[in-house]
PDB file of C-alpha atoms and ligand atoms in Angstrom:
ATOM      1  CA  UNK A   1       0.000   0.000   0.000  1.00 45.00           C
ATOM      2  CA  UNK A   2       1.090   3.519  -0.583  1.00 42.00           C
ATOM      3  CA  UNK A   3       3.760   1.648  -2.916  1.00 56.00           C
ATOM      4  CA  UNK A   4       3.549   5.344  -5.177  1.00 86.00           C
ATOM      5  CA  UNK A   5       1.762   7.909  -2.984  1.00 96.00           C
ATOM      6  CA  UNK A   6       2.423   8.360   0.984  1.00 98.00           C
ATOM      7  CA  UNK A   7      -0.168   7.784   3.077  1.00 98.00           C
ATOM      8  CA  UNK A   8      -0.301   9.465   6.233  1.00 98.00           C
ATOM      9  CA  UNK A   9      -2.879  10.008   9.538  1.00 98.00           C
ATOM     10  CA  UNK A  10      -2.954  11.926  12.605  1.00 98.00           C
ATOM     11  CA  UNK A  11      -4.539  10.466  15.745  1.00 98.00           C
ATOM     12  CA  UNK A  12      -5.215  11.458  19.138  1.00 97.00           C
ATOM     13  CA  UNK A  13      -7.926  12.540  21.625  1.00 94.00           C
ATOM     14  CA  UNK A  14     -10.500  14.871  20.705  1.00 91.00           C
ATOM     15  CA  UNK A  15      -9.036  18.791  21.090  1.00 92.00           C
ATOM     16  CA  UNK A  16      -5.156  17.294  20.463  1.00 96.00           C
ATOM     17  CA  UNK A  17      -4.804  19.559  17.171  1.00 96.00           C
ATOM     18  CA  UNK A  18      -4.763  16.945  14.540  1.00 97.00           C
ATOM     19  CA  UNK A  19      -6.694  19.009  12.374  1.00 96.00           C
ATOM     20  CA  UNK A  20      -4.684  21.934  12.846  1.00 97.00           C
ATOM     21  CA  UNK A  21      -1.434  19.458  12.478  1.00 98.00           C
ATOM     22  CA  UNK A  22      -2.991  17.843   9.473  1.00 98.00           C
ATOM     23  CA  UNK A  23      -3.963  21.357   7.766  1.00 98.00           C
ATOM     24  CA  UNK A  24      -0.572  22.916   8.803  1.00 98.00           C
ATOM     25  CA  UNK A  25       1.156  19.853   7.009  1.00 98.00           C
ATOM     26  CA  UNK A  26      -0.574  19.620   4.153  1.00 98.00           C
ATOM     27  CA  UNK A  27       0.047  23.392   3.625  1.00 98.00           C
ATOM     28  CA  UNK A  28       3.460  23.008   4.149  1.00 98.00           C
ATOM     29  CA  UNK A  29       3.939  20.017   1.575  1.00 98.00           C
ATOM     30  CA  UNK A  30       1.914  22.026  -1.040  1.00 98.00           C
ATOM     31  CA  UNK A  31       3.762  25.451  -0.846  1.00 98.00           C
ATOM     32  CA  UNK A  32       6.688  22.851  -1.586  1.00 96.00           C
ATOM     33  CA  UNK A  33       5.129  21.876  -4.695  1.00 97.00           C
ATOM     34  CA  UNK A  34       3.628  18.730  -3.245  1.00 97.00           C
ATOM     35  CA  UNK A  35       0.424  16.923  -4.629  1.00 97.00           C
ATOM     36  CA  UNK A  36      -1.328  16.526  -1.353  1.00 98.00           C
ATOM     37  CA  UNK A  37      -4.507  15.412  -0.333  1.00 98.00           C
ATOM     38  CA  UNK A  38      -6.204  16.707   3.012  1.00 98.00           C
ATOM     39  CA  UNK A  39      -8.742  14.242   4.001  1.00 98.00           C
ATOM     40  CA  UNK A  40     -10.501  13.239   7.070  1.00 98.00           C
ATOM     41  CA  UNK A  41     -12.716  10.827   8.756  1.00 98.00           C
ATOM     42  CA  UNK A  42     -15.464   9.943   9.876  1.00 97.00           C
ATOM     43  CA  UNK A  43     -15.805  11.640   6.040  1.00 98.00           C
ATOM     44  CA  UNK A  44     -13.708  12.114   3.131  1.00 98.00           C
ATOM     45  CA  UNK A  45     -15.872  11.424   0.308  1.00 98.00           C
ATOM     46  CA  UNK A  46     -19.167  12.647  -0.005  1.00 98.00           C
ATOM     47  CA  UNK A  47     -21.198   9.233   1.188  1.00 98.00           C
ATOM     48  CA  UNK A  48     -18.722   8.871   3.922  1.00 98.00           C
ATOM     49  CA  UNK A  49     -19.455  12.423   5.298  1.00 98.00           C
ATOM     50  CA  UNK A  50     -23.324  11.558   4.789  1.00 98.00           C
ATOM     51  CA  UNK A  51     -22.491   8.522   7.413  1.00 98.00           C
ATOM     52  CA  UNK A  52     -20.137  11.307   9.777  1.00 97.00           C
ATOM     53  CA  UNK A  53     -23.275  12.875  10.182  1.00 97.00           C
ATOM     54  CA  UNK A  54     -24.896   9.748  11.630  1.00 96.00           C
ATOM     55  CA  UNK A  55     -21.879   9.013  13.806  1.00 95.00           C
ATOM     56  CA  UNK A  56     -20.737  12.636  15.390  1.00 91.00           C
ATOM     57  CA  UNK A  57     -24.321  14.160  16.043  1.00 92.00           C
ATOM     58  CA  UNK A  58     -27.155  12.994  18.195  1.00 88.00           C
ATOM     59  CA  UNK A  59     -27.397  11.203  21.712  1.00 88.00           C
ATOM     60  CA  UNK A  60     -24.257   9.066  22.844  1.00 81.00           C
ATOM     61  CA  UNK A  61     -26.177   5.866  23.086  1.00 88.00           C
ATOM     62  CA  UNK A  62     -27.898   6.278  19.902  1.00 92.00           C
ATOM     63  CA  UNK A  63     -25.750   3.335  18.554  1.00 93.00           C
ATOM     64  CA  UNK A  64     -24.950   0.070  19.585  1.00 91.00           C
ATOM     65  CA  UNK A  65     -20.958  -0.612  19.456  1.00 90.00           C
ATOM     66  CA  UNK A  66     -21.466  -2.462  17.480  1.00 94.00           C
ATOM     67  CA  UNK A  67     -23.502  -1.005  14.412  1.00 95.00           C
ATOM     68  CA  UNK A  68     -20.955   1.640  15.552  1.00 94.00           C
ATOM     69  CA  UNK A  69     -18.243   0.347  14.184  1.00 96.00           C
ATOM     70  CA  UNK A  70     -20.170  -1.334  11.291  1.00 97.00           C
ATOM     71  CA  UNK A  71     -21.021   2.496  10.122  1.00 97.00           C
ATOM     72  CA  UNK A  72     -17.128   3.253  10.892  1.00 98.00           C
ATOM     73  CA  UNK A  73     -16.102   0.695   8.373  1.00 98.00           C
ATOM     74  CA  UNK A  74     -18.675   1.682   6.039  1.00 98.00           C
ATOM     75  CA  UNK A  75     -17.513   5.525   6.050  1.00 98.00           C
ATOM     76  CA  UNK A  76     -13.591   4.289   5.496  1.00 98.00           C
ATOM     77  CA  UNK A  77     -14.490   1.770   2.534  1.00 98.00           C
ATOM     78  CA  UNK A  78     -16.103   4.738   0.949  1.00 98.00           C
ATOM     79  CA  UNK A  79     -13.272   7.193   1.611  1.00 98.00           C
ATOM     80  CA  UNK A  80     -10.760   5.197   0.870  1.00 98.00           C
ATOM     81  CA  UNK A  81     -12.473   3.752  -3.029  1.00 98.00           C
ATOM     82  CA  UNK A  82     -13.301   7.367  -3.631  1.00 98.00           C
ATOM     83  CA  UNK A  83     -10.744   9.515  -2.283  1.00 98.00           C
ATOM     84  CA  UNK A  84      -7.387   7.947  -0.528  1.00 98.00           C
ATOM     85  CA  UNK A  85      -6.853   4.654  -3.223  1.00 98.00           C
ATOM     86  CA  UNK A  86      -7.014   7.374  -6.373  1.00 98.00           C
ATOM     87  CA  UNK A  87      -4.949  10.078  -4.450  1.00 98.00           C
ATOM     88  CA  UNK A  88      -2.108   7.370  -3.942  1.00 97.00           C
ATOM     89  CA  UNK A  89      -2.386   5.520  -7.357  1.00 97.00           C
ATOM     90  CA  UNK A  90      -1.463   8.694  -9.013  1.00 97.00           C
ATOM     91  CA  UNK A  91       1.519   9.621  -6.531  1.00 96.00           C
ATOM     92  CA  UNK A  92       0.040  11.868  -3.816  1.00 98.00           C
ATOM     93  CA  UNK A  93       0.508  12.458  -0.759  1.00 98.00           C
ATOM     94  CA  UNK A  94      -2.763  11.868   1.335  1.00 98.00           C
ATOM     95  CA  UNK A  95      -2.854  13.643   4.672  1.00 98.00           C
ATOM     96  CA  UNK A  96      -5.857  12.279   7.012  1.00 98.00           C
ATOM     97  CA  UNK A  97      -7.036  13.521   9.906  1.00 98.00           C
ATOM     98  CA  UNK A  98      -8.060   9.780  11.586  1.00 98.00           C
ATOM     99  CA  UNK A  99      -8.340   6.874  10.175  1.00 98.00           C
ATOM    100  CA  UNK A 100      -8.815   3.181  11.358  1.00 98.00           C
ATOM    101  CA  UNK A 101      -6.241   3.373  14.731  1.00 98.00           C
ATOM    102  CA  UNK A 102      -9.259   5.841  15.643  1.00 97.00           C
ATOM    103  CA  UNK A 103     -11.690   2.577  15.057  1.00 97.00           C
ATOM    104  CA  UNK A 104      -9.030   1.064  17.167  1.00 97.00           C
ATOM    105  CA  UNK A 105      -8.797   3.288  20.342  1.00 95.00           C
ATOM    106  CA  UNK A 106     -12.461   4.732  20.554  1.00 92.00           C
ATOM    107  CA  UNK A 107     -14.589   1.461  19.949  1.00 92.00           C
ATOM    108  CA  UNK A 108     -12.159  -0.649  21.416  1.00 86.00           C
ATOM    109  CA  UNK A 109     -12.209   1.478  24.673  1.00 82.00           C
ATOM    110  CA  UNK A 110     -15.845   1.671  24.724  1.00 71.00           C
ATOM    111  CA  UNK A 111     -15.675  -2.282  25.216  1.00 79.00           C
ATOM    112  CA  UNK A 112     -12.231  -4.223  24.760  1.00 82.00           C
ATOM    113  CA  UNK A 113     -13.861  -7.451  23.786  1.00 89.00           C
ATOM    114  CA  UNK A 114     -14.797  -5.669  20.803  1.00 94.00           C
ATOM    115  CA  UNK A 115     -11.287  -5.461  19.382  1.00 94.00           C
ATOM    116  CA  UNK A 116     -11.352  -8.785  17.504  1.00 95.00           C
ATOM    117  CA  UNK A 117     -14.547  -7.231  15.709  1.00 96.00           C
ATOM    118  CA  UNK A 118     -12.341  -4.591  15.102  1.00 97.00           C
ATOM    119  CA  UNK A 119      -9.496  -5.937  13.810  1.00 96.00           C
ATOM    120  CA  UNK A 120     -11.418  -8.504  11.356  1.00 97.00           C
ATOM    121  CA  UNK A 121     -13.628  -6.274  10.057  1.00 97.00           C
ATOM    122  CA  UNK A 122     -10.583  -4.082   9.152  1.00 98.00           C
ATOM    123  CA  UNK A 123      -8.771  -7.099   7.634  1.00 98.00           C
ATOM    124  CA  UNK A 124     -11.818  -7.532   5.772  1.00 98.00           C
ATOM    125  CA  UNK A 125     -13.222  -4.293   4.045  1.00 98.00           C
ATOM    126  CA  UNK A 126     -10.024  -2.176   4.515  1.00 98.00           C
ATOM    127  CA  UNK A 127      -6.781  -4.157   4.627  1.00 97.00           C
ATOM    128  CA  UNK A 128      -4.574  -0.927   4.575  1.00 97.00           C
ATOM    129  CA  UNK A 129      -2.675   1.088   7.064  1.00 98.00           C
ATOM    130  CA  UNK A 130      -1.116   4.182   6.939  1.00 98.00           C
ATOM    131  CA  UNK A 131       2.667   4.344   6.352  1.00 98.00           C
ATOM    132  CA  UNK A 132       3.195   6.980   9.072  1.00 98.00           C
ATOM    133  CA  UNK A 133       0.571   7.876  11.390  1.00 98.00           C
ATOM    134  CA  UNK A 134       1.208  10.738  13.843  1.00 98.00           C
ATOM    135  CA  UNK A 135      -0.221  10.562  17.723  1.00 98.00           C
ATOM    136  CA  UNK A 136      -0.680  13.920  18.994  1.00 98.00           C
ATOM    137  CA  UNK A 137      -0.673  13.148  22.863  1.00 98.00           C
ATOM    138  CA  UNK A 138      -1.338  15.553  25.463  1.00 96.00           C
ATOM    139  CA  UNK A 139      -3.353  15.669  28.439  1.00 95.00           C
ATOM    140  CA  UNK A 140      -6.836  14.605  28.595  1.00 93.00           C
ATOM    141  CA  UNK A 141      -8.259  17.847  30.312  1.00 91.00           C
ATOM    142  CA  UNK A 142      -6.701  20.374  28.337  1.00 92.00           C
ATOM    143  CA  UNK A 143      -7.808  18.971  25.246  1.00 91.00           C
ATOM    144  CA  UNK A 144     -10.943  18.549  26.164  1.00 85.00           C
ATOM    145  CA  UNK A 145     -11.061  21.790  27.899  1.00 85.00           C
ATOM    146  CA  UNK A 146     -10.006  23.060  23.931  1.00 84.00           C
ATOM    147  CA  UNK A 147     -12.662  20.630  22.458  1.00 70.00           C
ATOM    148  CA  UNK A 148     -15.607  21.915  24.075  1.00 66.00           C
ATOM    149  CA  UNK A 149     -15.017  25.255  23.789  1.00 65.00           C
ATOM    150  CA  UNK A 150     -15.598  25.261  20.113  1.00 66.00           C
ATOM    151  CA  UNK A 151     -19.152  24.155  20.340  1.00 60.00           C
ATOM    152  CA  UNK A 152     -19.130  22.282  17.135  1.00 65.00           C
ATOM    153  CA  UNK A 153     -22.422  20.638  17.820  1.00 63.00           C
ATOM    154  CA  UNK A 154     -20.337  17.204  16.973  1.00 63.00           C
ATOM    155  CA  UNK A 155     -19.886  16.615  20.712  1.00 61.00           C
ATOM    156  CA  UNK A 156     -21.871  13.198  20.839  1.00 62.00           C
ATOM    157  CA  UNK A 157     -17.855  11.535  21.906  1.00 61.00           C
ATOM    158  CA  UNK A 158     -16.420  14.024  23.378  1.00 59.00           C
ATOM    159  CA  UNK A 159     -19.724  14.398  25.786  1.00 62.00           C
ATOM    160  CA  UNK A 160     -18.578  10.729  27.051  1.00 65.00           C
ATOM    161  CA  UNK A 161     -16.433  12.703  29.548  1.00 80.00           C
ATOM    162  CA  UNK A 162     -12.803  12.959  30.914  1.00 86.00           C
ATOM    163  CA  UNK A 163     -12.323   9.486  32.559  1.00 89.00           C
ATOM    164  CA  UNK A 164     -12.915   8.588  28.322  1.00 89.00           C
ATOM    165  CA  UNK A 165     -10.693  10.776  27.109  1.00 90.00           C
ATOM    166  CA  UNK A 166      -8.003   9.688  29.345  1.00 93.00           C
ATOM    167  CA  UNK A 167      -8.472   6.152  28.599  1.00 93.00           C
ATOM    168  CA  UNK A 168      -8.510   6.971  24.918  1.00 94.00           C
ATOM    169  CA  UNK A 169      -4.938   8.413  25.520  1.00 96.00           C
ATOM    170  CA  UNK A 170      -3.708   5.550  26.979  1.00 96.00           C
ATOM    171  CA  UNK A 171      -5.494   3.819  24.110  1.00 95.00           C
ATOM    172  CA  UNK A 172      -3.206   5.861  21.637  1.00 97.00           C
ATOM    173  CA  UNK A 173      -0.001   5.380  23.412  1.00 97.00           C
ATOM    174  CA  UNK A 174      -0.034   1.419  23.553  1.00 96.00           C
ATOM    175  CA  UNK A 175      -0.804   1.149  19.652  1.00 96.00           C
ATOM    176  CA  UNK A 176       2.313   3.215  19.420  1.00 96.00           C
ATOM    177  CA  UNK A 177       4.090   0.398  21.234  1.00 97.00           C
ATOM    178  CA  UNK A 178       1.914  -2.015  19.197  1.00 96.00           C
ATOM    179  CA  UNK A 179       3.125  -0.462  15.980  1.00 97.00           C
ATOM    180  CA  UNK A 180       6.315   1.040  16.424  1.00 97.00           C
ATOM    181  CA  UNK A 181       7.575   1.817  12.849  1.00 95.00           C
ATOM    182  CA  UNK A 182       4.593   3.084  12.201  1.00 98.00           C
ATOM    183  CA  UNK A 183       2.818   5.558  14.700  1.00 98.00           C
ATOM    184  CA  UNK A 184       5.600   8.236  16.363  1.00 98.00           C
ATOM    185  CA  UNK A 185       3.912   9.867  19.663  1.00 98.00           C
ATOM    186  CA  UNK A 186       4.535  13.872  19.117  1.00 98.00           C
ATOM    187  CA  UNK A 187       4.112  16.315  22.284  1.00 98.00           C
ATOM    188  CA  UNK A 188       1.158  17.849  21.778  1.00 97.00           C
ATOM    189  CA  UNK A 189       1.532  20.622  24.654  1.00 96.00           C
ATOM    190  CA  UNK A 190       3.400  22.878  22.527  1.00 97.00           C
ATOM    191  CA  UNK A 191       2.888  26.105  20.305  1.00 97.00           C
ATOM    192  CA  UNK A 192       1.340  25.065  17.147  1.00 98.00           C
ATOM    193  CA  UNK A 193       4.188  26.085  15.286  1.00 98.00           C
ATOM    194  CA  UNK A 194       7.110  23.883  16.727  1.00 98.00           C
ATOM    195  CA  UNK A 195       4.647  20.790  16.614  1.00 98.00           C
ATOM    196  CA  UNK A 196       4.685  21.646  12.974  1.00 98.00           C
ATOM    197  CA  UNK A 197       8.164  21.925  12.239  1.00 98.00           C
ATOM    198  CA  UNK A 198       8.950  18.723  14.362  1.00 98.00           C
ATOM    199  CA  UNK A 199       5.727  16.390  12.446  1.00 98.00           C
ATOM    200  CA  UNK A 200       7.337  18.381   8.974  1.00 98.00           C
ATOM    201  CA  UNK A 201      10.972  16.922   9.661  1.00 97.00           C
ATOM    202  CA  UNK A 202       9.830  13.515  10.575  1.00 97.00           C
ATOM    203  CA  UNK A 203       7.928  12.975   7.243  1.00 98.00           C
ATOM    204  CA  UNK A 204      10.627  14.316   4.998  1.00 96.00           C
ATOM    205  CA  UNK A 205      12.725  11.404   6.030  1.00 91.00           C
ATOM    206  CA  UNK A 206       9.221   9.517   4.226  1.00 94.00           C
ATOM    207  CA  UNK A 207       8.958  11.371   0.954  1.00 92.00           C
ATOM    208  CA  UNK A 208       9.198   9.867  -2.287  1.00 78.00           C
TER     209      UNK A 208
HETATM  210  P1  LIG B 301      -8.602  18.105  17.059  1.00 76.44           P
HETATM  211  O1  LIG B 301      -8.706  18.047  15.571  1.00 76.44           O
HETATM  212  O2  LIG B 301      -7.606  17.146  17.604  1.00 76.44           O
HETATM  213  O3  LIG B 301      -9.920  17.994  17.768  1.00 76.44           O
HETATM  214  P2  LIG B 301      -8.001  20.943  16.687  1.00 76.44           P
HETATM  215  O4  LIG B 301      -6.815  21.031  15.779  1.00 76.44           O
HETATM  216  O5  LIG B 301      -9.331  21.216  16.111  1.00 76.44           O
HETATM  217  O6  LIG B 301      -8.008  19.532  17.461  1.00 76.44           O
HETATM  218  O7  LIG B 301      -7.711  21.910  17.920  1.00 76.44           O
HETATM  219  C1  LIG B 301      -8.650  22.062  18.993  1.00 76.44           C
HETATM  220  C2  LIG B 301      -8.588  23.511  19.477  1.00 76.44           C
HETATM  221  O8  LIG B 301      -7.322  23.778  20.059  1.00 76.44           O
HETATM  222  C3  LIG B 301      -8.778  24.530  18.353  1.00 76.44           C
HETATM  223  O9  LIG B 301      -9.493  25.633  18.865  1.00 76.44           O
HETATM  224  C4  LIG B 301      -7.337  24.910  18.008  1.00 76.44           C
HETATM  225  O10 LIG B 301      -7.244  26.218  17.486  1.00 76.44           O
HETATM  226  C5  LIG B 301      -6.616  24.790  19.331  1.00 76.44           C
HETATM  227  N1  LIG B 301      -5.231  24.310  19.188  1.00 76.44           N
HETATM  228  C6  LIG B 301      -4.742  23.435  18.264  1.00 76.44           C
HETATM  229  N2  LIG B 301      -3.430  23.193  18.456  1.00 76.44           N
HETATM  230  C7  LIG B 301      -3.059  23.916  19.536  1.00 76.44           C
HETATM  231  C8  LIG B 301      -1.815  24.086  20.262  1.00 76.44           C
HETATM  232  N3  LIG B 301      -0.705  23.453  19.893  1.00 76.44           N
HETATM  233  N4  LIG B 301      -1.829  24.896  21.326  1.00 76.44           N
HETATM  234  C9  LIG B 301      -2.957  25.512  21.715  1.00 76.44           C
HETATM  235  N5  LIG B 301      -4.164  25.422  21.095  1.00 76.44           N
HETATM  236  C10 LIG B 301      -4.223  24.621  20.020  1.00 76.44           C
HETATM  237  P1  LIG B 302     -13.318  14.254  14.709  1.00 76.44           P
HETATM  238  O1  LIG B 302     -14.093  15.052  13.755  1.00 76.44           O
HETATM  239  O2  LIG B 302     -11.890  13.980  14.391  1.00 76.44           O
HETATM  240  O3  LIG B 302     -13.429  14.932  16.137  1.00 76.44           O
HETATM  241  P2  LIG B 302     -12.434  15.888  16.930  1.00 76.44           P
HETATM  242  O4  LIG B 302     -12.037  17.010  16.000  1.00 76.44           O
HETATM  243  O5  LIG B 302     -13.272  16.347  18.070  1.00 76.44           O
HETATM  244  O6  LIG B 302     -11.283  15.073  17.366  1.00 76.44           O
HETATM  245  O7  LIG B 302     -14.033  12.841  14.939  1.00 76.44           O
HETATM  246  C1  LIG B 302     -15.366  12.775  15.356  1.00 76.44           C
HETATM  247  C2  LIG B 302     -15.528  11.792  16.460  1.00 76.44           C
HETATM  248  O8  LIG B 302     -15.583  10.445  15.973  1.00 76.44           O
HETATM  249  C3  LIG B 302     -14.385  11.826  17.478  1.00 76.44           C
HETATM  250  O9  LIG B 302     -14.972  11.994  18.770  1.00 76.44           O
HETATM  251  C4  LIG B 302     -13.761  10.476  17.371  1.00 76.44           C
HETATM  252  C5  LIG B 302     -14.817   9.598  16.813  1.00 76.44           C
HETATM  253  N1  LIG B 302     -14.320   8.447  16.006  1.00 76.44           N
HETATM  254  C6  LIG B 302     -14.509   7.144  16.478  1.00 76.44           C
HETATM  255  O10 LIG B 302     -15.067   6.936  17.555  1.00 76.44           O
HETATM  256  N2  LIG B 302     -14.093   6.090  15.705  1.00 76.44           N
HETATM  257  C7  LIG B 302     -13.495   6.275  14.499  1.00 76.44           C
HETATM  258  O11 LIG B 302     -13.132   5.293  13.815  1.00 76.44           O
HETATM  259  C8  LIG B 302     -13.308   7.634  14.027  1.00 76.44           C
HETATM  260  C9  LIG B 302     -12.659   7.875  12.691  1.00 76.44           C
HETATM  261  C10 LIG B 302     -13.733   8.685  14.813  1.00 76.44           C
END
């Protein structure tokens, strides 16, 4: 996978900065005269944000875990046919904020015995990883703190509360020990800027 294009995801907690990570990246690899895709998920192709829209608004037990992650899966398959697979079959680089170590952390903390569901479900209908996936870690109240303050009216996880944020951080730093060439933890606690320069350096060392 990625054998042309470079495929590459932020993770973390909800109010981390991936978003602003992923943006500030993808800027950076366009102004030097990259072909970069900024994607995201839950969404990423139009029928996949159609789904988001099912997933991110509404009560918190609206869904089952497990039609949770059925409509996870069903949101990726579509952004990954439609958007990520074309985006790396011509040689791009495809920046997403998320993607299935999300599926990973969140569903699998909302009930461990769910990973196996998880992980063949993924085997299944996705079968692809990132080649580099960024973990912006910092701590569970600030980001939340920065979360909630934007009032995005997509609150239905982040409404879950802080003892599930900081579980979902611990979630986040044992993938990086379960894939350690491929997920790199980065200090989220500082100025938007340096975070940049630091996730910017690490990927060169990736580039085609
Ligand atoms: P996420 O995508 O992980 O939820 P965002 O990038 O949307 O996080 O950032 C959440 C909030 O925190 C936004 O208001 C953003 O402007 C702010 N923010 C992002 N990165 C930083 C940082 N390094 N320091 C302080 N505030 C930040
Ligand atoms: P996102 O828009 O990235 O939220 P935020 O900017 O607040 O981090 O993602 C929406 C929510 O969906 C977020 O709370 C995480 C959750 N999510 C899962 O539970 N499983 C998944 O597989 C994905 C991709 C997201």
């Amino acid at each position: 996978m990625g054998a042309r294009g470079l495929f590459i995801s932020f993770e973390g907690i909800d109010g981390s900065g991936k978003s602003t990570q992923a943006r500030l990246l993808a800027e950076h690899l366009a102004a030097a005269g990259r072909d970069v895709v900024a994607t995201r998920e839950p969404g990423g192709a139009p029928g996949a944000e159609a789904i988001r829209r099912l997933l991110v608004e509404g009560d918190p037990a609206r869904w089952s875990a497990e039609t949770e992650i059925l409509l996870f899966n069903a949101a990726r398959r579509d952004h990954l046919e439609r958007t990520i697979q074309p985006a790396l079959d011509r040689g791009a680089v495809v920046v997403s904020d998320r993607f299935a170590d999300s599926t990973r952390v969140y569903q699998g903390v909302a009930r461990a015995s769910l990973r196996p569901l998880v992980d063949r479900l993924h085997d299944l209908v996705i079968g692809v990883e990132p080649d580099l996936t960024f973990v912006i870690d910092m701590d569970a109240r600030a980001a939340l703190e920065r979360g909630l303050a934007r009032r995005s009216g997509e609150d239905r996880f982040e409404e879950l509360g802080l003892g599930f944020q900081e579980a979902l951080r611990a979630g986040f730093l044992a993938l990086a020990r379960e894939y350690p060439t491929r997920v790199q933890i980065i200090d989220g606690a500082r100025a938007p800027e340096v975070i940049a320069q630091d996730v910017a350096a690490r990927v060169k060392a990736h580039l085609p």
